[in-house]
PDB file of N, CA and C in Angstrom:
ATOM      1  N   MET A 305     -92.385 221.105-164.064  1.00 37.00           N
ATOM      2  CA  MET A 305     -90.439 221.710-163.084  1.00 37.00           C
ATOM      3  C   MET A 305     -90.111 220.713-162.618  1.00 37.00           C
ATOM      4  N   SER A 306     -88.788 220.693-162.532  1.00 41.00           N
ATOM      5  CA  SER A 306     -87.752 219.789-161.897  1.00 41.00           C
ATOM      6  C   SER A 306     -87.608 219.309-160.093  1.00 41.00           C
ATOM      7  N   ARG A 307     -87.342 218.317-159.751  1.00 45.00           N
ATOM      8  CA  ARG A 307     -87.418 218.531-158.206  1.00 45.00           C
ATOM      9  C   ARG A 307     -86.248 219.201-157.863  1.00 45.00           C
ATOM     10  N   PHE A 308     -85.043 218.776-159.069  1.00 43.00           N
ATOM     11  CA  PHE A 308     -84.066 218.944-158.493  1.00 43.00           C
ATOM     12  C   PHE A 308     -83.120 220.299-159.802  1.00 43.00           C
ATOM     13  N   ILE A 309     -81.958 220.634-158.756  1.00 45.00           N
ATOM     14  CA  ILE A 309     -81.636 221.926-159.372  1.00 45.00           C
ATOM     15  C   ILE A 309     -81.260 221.627-160.338  1.00 45.00           C
ATOM     16  N   GLU A 310     -80.772 220.895-161.349  1.00 46.00           N
ATOM     17  CA  GLU A 310     -80.455 220.003-162.408  1.00 46.00           C
ATOM     18  C   GLU A 310     -81.609 219.305-162.869  1.00 46.00           C
ATOM     19  N   ASP A 311     -81.626 219.124-163.976  1.00 46.00           N
ATOM     20  CA  ASP A 311     -82.838 218.244-164.449  1.00 46.00           C
ATOM     21  C   ASP A 311     -81.702 217.179-164.932  1.00 46.00           C
ATOM     22  N   ASP A 312     -81.034 216.659-164.574  1.00 51.00           N
ATOM     23  CA  ASP A 312     -80.198 215.614-164.437  1.00 51.00           C
ATOM     24  C   ASP A 312     -80.225 214.394-163.597  1.00 51.00           C
ATOM     25  N   ASP A 313     -81.910 213.916-163.563  1.00 52.00           N
ATOM     26  CA  ASP A 313     -81.648 212.756-162.363  1.00 52.00           C
ATOM     27  C   ASP A 313     -80.828 212.506-161.435  1.00 52.00           C
ATOM     28  N   LYS A 314     -79.575 213.485-161.283  1.00 51.00           N
ATOM     29  CA  LYS A 314     -79.229 213.513-159.851  1.00 51.00           C
ATOM     30  C   LYS A 314     -79.486 214.972-158.563  1.00 51.00           C
ATOM     31  N   PRO A 315     -79.739 214.331-157.365  1.00 52.00           N
ATOM     32  CA  PRO A 315     -80.465 215.217-156.160  1.00 52.00           C
ATOM     33  C   PRO A 315     -78.874 216.240-155.812  1.00 52.00           C
ATOM     34  N   ALA A 316     -79.534 217.593-155.932  1.00 50.00           N
ATOM     35  CA  ALA A 316     -78.332 218.161-155.188  1.00 50.00           C
ATOM     36  C   ALA A 316     -77.893 217.714-153.975  1.00 50.00           C
ATOM     37  N   HIS A 317     -78.697 217.388-152.914  1.00 55.00           N
ATOM     38  CA  HIS A 317     -77.830 216.993-151.582  1.00 55.00           C
ATOM     39  C   HIS A 317     -77.357 214.990-151.808  1.00 55.00           C
ATOM     40  N   ALA A 318     -77.418 214.138-152.989  1.00 52.00           N
ATOM     41  CA  ALA A 318     -76.503 213.198-152.879  1.00 52.00           C
ATOM     42  C   ALA A 318     -75.381 213.225-153.608  1.00 52.00           C
ATOM     43  N   GLY A 319     -74.042 213.206-153.400  1.00 67.00           N
ATOM     44  CA  GLY A 319     -73.045 212.359-154.429  1.00 67.00           C
ATOM     45  C   GLY A 319     -73.579 211.475-155.810  1.00 67.00           C
ATOM     46  N   ALA A 320     -73.275 212.502-157.254  1.00 73.00           N
ATOM     47  CA  ALA A 320     -73.589 211.312-158.356  1.00 73.00           C
ATOM     48  C   ALA A 320     -73.071 210.138-158.402  1.00 73.00           C
ATOM     49  N   GLY A 321     -72.209 209.347-157.054  1.00 93.00           N
ATOM     50  CA  GLY A 321     -71.847 208.299-156.944  1.00 93.00           C
ATOM     51  C   GLY A 321     -73.095 207.675-156.473  1.00 93.00           C
ATOM     52  N   LYS A 322     -73.210 207.863-155.292  1.00 94.00           N
ATOM     53  CA  LYS A 322     -74.087 207.314-154.690  1.00 94.00           C
ATOM     54  C   LYS A 322     -75.512 207.557-155.442  1.00 94.00           C
ATOM     55  N   HIS A 323     -76.062 208.228-156.069  1.00 93.00           N
ATOM     56  CA  HIS A 323     -77.128 208.253-156.808  1.00 93.00           C
ATOM     57  C   HIS A 323     -77.174 206.872-157.408  1.00 93.00           C
ATOM     58  N   GLU A 324     -76.106 207.142-158.414  1.00 95.00           N
ATOM     59  CA  GLU A 324     -75.930 206.411-159.317  1.00 95.00           C
ATOM     60  C   GLU A 324     -75.889 205.070-159.217  1.00 95.00           C
ATOM     61  N   LEU A 325     -75.311 204.712-157.462  1.00 96.00           N
ATOM     62  CA  LEU A 325     -75.333 203.309-157.166  1.00 96.00           C
ATOM     63  C   LEU A 325     -76.572 202.302-157.064  1.00 96.00           C
ATOM     64  N   ALA A 326     -77.612 203.707-156.346  1.00 96.00           N
ATOM     65  CA  ALA A 326     -78.982 203.626-155.685  1.00 96.00           C
ATOM     66  C   ALA A 326     -79.443 202.627-156.675  1.00 96.00           C
ATOM     67  N   ARG A 327     -79.445 203.690-157.722  1.00 96.00           N
ATOM     68  CA  ARG A 327     -79.996 203.338-159.147  1.00 96.00           C
ATOM     69  C   ARG A 327     -79.537 202.116-159.590  1.00 96.00           C
ATOM     70  N   ARG A 328     -78.515 201.951-159.520  1.00 96.00           N
ATOM     71  CA  ARG A 328     -78.296 200.504-159.909  1.00 96.00           C
ATOM     72  C   ARG A 328     -78.778 199.188-159.162  1.00 96.00           C
ATOM     73  N   LEU A 329     -79.045 199.188-157.808  1.00 96.00           N
ATOM     74  CA  LEU A 329     -79.210 198.684-156.870  1.00 96.00           C
ATOM     75  C   LEU A 329     -80.610 198.434-157.390  1.00 96.00           C
ATOM     76  N   ALA A 330     -81.512 199.599-157.185  1.00 96.00           N
ATOM     77  CA  ALA A 330     -82.810 199.263-157.276  1.00 96.00           C
ATOM     78  C   ALA A 330     -83.351 198.929-158.882  1.00 96.00           C
ATOM     79  N   GLU A 331     -82.616 198.958-159.912  1.00 94.00           N
ATOM     80  CA  GLU A 331     -82.673 198.507-160.812  1.00 94.00           C
ATOM     81  C   GLU A 331     -82.567 196.968-160.751  1.00 94.00           C
ATOM     82  N   ALA A 332     -81.411 196.232-160.297  1.00 96.00           N
ATOM     83  CA  ALA A 332     -81.364 194.841-159.707  1.00 96.00           C
ATOM     84  C   ALA A 332     -82.484 194.329-159.876  1.00 96.00           C
ATOM     85  N   ALA A 333     -82.386 195.068-157.885  1.00 95.00           N
ATOM     86  CA  ALA A 333     -83.611 194.494-157.366  1.00 95.00           C
ATOM     87  C   ALA A 333     -84.977 194.249-158.267  1.00 95.00           C
ATOM     88  N   LEU A 334     -85.619 195.364-159.142  1.00 93.00           N
ATOM     89  CA  LEU A 334     -87.088 194.662-159.750  1.00 93.00           C
ATOM     90  C   LEU A 334     -86.575 193.811-160.803  1.00 93.00           C
ATOM     91  N   ARG A 335     -85.803 193.128-161.274  1.00 93.00           N
ATOM     92  CA  ARG A 335     -85.447 192.941-162.159  1.00 93.00           C
ATOM     93  C   ARG A 335     -84.998 191.598-161.094  1.00 93.00           C
ATOM     94  N   ALA A 336     -84.357 190.834-160.134  1.00 95.00           N
ATOM     95  CA  ALA A 336     -84.247 190.107-159.169  1.00 95.00           C
ATOM     96  C   ALA A 336     -86.046 190.114-159.081  1.00 95.00           C
ATOM     97  N   GLU A 337     -87.096 190.197-158.587  1.00 91.00           N
ATOM     98  CA  GLU A 337     -88.357 190.643-158.011  1.00 91.00           C
ATOM     99  C   GLU A 337     -88.512 189.858-159.356  1.00 91.00           C
ATOM    100  N   GLU A 338     -88.345 190.375-160.404  1.00 90.00           N
ATOM    101  CA  GLU A 338     -88.827 189.801-161.981  1.00 90.00           C
ATOM    102  C   GLU A 338     -89.185 188.264-161.846  1.00 90.00           C
ATOM    103  N   HIS A 339     -87.921 187.315-161.932  1.00 94.00           N
ATOM    104  CA  HIS A 339     -87.552 186.797-161.647  1.00 94.00           C
ATOM    105  C   HIS A 339     -87.523 185.449-160.496  1.00 94.00           C
ATOM    106  N   GLY A 340     -88.626 185.839-159.913  1.00 94.00           N
ATOM    107  CA  GLY A 340     -89.006 185.354-158.576  1.00 94.00           C
ATOM    108  C   GLY A 340     -88.137 185.045-157.359  1.00 94.00           C
ATOM    109  N   ASP A 341     -86.962 186.023-157.267  1.00 95.00           N
ATOM    110  CA  ASP A 341     -85.959 186.672-156.421  1.00 95.00           C
ATOM    111  C   ASP A 341     -86.376 187.117-155.253  1.00 95.00           C
ATOM    112  N   GLN A 342     -87.570 186.639-154.427  1.00 94.00           N
ATOM    113  CA  GLN A 342     -88.265 187.898-153.526  1.00 94.00           C
ATOM    114  C   GLN A 342     -86.478 188.398-152.648  1.00 94.00           C
ATOM    115  N   ALA A 343     -85.959 186.900-152.178  1.00 96.00           N
ATOM    116  CA  ALA A 343     -85.577 188.055-150.651  1.00 96.00           C
ATOM    117  C   ALA A 343     -83.816 188.539-151.559  1.00 96.00           C
ATOM    118  N   ARG A 344     -83.799 188.194-152.679  1.00 97.00           N
ATOM    119  CA  ARG A 344     -82.546 188.720-153.332  1.00 97.00           C
ATOM    120  C   ARG A 344     -82.542 190.395-153.579  1.00 97.00           C
ATOM    121  N   ALA A 345     -84.327 190.393-153.918  1.00 95.00           N
ATOM    122  CA  ALA A 345     -84.715 191.842-154.735  1.00 95.00           C
ATOM    123  C   ALA A 345     -85.031 192.705-153.014  1.00 95.00           C
ATOM    124  N   ASP A 346     -85.444 191.864-151.963  1.00 95.00           N
ATOM    125  CA  ASP A 346     -85.470 192.825-151.109  1.00 95.00           C
ATOM    126  C   ASP A 346     -84.128 193.485-149.899  1.00 95.00           C
ATOM    127  N   GLU A 347     -82.995 192.309-150.194  1.00 97.00           N
ATOM    128  CA  GLU A 347     -81.995 192.620-149.658  1.00 97.00           C
ATOM    129  C   GLU A 347     -81.546 193.882-151.298  1.00 97.00           C
ATOM    130  N   LEU A 348     -81.829 194.002-152.166  1.00 97.00           N
ATOM    131  CA  LEU A 348     -81.082 194.602-152.956  1.00 97.00           C
ATOM    132  C   LEU A 348     -81.552 196.681-152.418  1.00 97.00           C
ATOM    133  N   PHE A 349     -83.031 196.252-152.581  1.00 95.00           N
ATOM    134  CA  PHE A 349     -84.122 197.177-152.746  1.00 95.00           C
ATOM    135  C   PHE A 349     -83.915 198.579-151.044  1.00 95.00           C
ATOM    136  N   ALA A 350     -83.831 197.263-150.289  1.00 96.00           N
ATOM    137  CA  ALA A 350     -82.924 198.064-148.403  1.00 96.00           C
ATOM    138  C   ALA A 350     -81.290 198.980-148.841  1.00 96.00           C
ATOM    139  N   GLU A 351     -80.496 198.115-149.300  1.00 97.00           N
ATOM    140  CA  GLU A 351     -79.300 199.150-149.520  1.00 97.00           C
ATOM    141  C   GLU A 351     -79.803 200.147-150.331  1.00 97.00           C
ATOM    142  N   ALA A 352     -80.302 200.288-151.521  1.00 97.00           N
ATOM    143  CA  ALA A 352     -80.139 200.890-152.504  1.00 97.00           C
ATOM    144  C   ALA A 352     -81.268 202.355-151.504  1.00 97.00           C
ATOM    145  N   GLU A 353     -82.104 201.938-150.599  1.00 95.00           N
ATOM    146  CA  GLU A 353     -82.878 202.951-150.020  1.00 95.00           C
ATOM    147  C   GLU A 353     -81.848 203.325-148.485  1.00 95.00           C
ATOM    148  N   ARG A 354     -80.793 202.968-148.456  1.00 96.00           N
ATOM    149  CA  ARG A 354     -79.622 203.367-147.020  1.00 96.00           C
ATOM    150  C   ARG A 354     -78.903 204.146-148.454  1.00 96.00           C
ATOM    151  N   THR A 355     -78.704 203.898-149.029  1.00 96.00           N
ATOM    152  CA  THR A 355     -77.594 204.774-150.176  1.00 96.00           C
ATOM    153  C   THR A 355     -78.771 205.986-150.706  1.00 96.00           C
ATOM    154  N   ASP A 356     -79.512 206.114-151.154  1.00 95.00           N
ATOM    155  CA  ASP A 356     -80.112 207.232-151.202  1.00 95.00           C
ATOM    156  C   ASP A 356     -81.390 206.864-151.739  1.00 95.00           C
ATOM    157  N   PRO A 357     -82.434 207.251-151.228  1.00 95.00           N
ATOM    158  CA  PRO A 357     -84.125 206.810-151.146  1.00 95.00           C
ATOM    159  C   PRO A 357     -84.384 207.720-152.406  1.00 95.00           C
ATOM    160  N   GLN A 358     -84.091 208.705-153.260  1.00 94.00           N
ATOM    161  CA  GLN A 358     -84.572 209.207-154.303  1.00 94.00           C
ATOM    162  C   GLN A 358     -84.645 208.965-155.512  1.00 94.00           C
ATOM    163  N   ALA A 359     -83.406 207.989-155.439  1.00 94.00           N
ATOM    164  CA  ALA A 359     -82.962 207.318-156.570  1.00 94.00           C
ATOM    165  C   ALA A 359     -83.913 206.043-156.866  1.00 94.00           C
ATOM    166  N   VAL A 360     -84.324 205.845-155.874  1.00 93.00           N
ATOM    167  CA  VAL A 360     -85.215 204.887-155.297  1.00 93.00           C
ATOM    168  C   VAL A 360     -86.927 205.069-156.068  1.00 93.00           C
ATOM    169  N   GLU A 361     -87.356 206.017-156.032  1.00 92.00           N
ATOM    170  CA  GLU A 361     -88.354 206.581-156.137  1.00 92.00           C
ATOM    171  C   GLU A 361     -88.310 207.513-157.517  1.00 92.00           C
ATOM    172  N   ASN A 362     -86.918 207.725-157.614  1.00 93.00           N
ATOM    173  CA  ASN A 362     -87.167 207.831-159.443  1.00 93.00           C
ATOM    174  C   ASN A 362     -86.957 206.622-160.372  1.00 93.00           C
ATOM    175  N   VAL A 363     -85.963 205.734-160.112  1.00 93.00           N
ATOM    176  CA  VAL A 363     -86.213 204.082-160.583  1.00 93.00           C
ATOM    177  C   VAL A 363     -87.581 203.557-160.902  1.00 93.00           C
ATOM    178  N   LEU A 364     -88.517 203.652-159.599  1.00 91.00           N
ATOM    179  CA  LEU A 364     -89.876 203.097-159.415  1.00 91.00           C
ATOM    180  C   LEU A 364     -90.721 204.199-160.137  1.00 91.00           C
ATOM    181  N   MET A 365     -91.032 205.181-160.834  1.00 89.00           N
ATOM    182  CA  MET A 365     -90.558 206.104-161.421  1.00 89.00           C
ATOM    183  C   MET A 365     -91.709 205.376-163.120  1.00 89.00           C
ATOM    184  N   GLU A 366     -90.039 204.761-163.368  1.00 89.00           N
ATOM    185  CA  GLU A 366     -89.914 204.660-164.506  1.00 89.00           C
ATOM    186  C   GLU A 366     -90.350 203.403-164.798  1.00 89.00           C
ATOM    187  N   TRP A 367     -91.035 202.486-163.824  1.00 81.00           N
ATOM    188  CA  TRP A 367     -91.425 200.908-163.330  1.00 81.00           C
ATOM    189  C   TRP A 367     -92.696 201.578-163.047  1.00 81.00           C
ATOM    190  N   PRO A 368     -94.020 202.220-164.079  1.00 80.00           N
ATOM    191  CA  PRO A 368     -95.019 202.328-163.338  1.00 80.00           C
ATOM    192  C   PRO A 368     -95.844 201.256-163.219  1.00 80.00           C
ATOM    193  N   GLU A 369     -95.894 200.289-164.303  1.00 80.00           N
ATOM    194  CA  GLU A 369     -96.098 198.904-164.543  1.00 80.00           C
ATOM    195  C   GLU A 369     -95.672 197.656-163.141  1.00 80.00           C
ATOM    196  N   HIS A 370     -94.587 197.964-162.654  1.00 74.00           N
ATOM    197  CA  HIS A 370     -93.954 196.876-161.902  1.00 74.00           C
ATOM    198  C   HIS A 370     -94.820 196.527-160.918  1.00 74.00           C
ATOM    199  N   PRO A 371     -95.337 195.144-160.311  1.00 74.00           N
ATOM    200  CA  PRO A 371     -95.731 195.107-158.858  1.00 74.00           C
ATOM    201  C   PRO A 371     -95.303 196.000-157.822  1.00 74.00           C
ATOM    202  N   ARG A 372     -94.283 196.092-157.606  1.00 74.00           N
ATOM    203  CA  ARG A 372     -93.569 197.032-156.140  1.00 74.00           C
ATOM    204  C   ARG A 372     -93.484 198.889-156.186  1.00 74.00           C
ATOM    205  N   THR A 373     -94.104 198.834-157.393  1.00 71.00           N
ATOM    206  CA  THR A 373     -94.286 200.236-157.607  1.00 71.00           C
ATOM    207  C   THR A 373     -95.585 200.575-157.561  1.00 71.00           C
ATOM    208  N   ARG A 374     -96.129 199.279-157.373  1.00 65.00           N
ATOM    209  CA  ARG A 374     -98.058 200.015-157.107  1.00 65.00           C
ATOM    210  C   ARG A 374     -98.483 199.624-156.389  1.00 65.00           C
ATOM    211  N   ARG A 375     -97.490 198.990-155.325  1.00 64.00           N
ATOM    212  CA  ARG A 375     -97.667 198.340-154.009  1.00 64.00           C
ATOM    213  C   ARG A 375     -97.155 199.557-153.234  1.00 64.00           C
ATOM    214  N   ARG A 376     -96.345 200.571-154.037  1.00 61.00           N
ATOM    215  CA  ARG A 376     -95.942 201.789-152.607  1.00 61.00           C
ATOM    216  C   ARG A 376     -96.604 203.189-152.688  1.00 61.00           C
ATOM    217  N   ARG A 377     -97.555 202.644-153.682  1.00 54.00           N
ATOM    218  CA  ARG A 377     -98.562 203.553-154.027  1.00 54.00           C
ATOM    219  C   ARG A 377     -99.571 203.705-152.894  1.00 54.00           C
ATOM    220  N   VAL A 378     -99.294 205.668-152.489  1.00 49.00           N
ATOM    221  CA  VAL A 378    -100.120 205.230-152.064  1.00 49.00           C
ATOM    222  C   VAL A 378    -102.129 205.564-152.072  1.00 49.00           C
ATOM    223  N   PRO A 379    -103.338 205.195-151.674  1.00 55.00           N
ATOM    224  CA  PRO A 379    -104.201 205.351-152.190  1.00 55.00           C
ATOM    225  C   PRO A 379    -104.896 206.486-151.409  1.00 55.00           C
ATOM    226  N   GLY A 380    -105.544 207.382-152.604  1.00 51.00           N
ATOM    227  CA  GLY A 380    -106.083 208.372-152.207  1.00 51.00           C
ATOM    228  C   GLY A 380    -106.754 209.352-153.409  1.00 51.00           C
TER     229      GLY A 380
END
């Protein structure tokens, strides 16, 4: 079952524009990290988190093997 009101990857509390922007920023951050530009990746992730943290989580769920995704997992 989806955590969202509508099953379209857009949280009910954030505007569609903010959600999409945060997704694009998070995806760009992952690509920057893959290319070795950690400073740029950190900047992009910070901006994405400020824009819509749920969008960042959604993107990270789509990249399960990326090192940043593995670092964010809570052991348990």
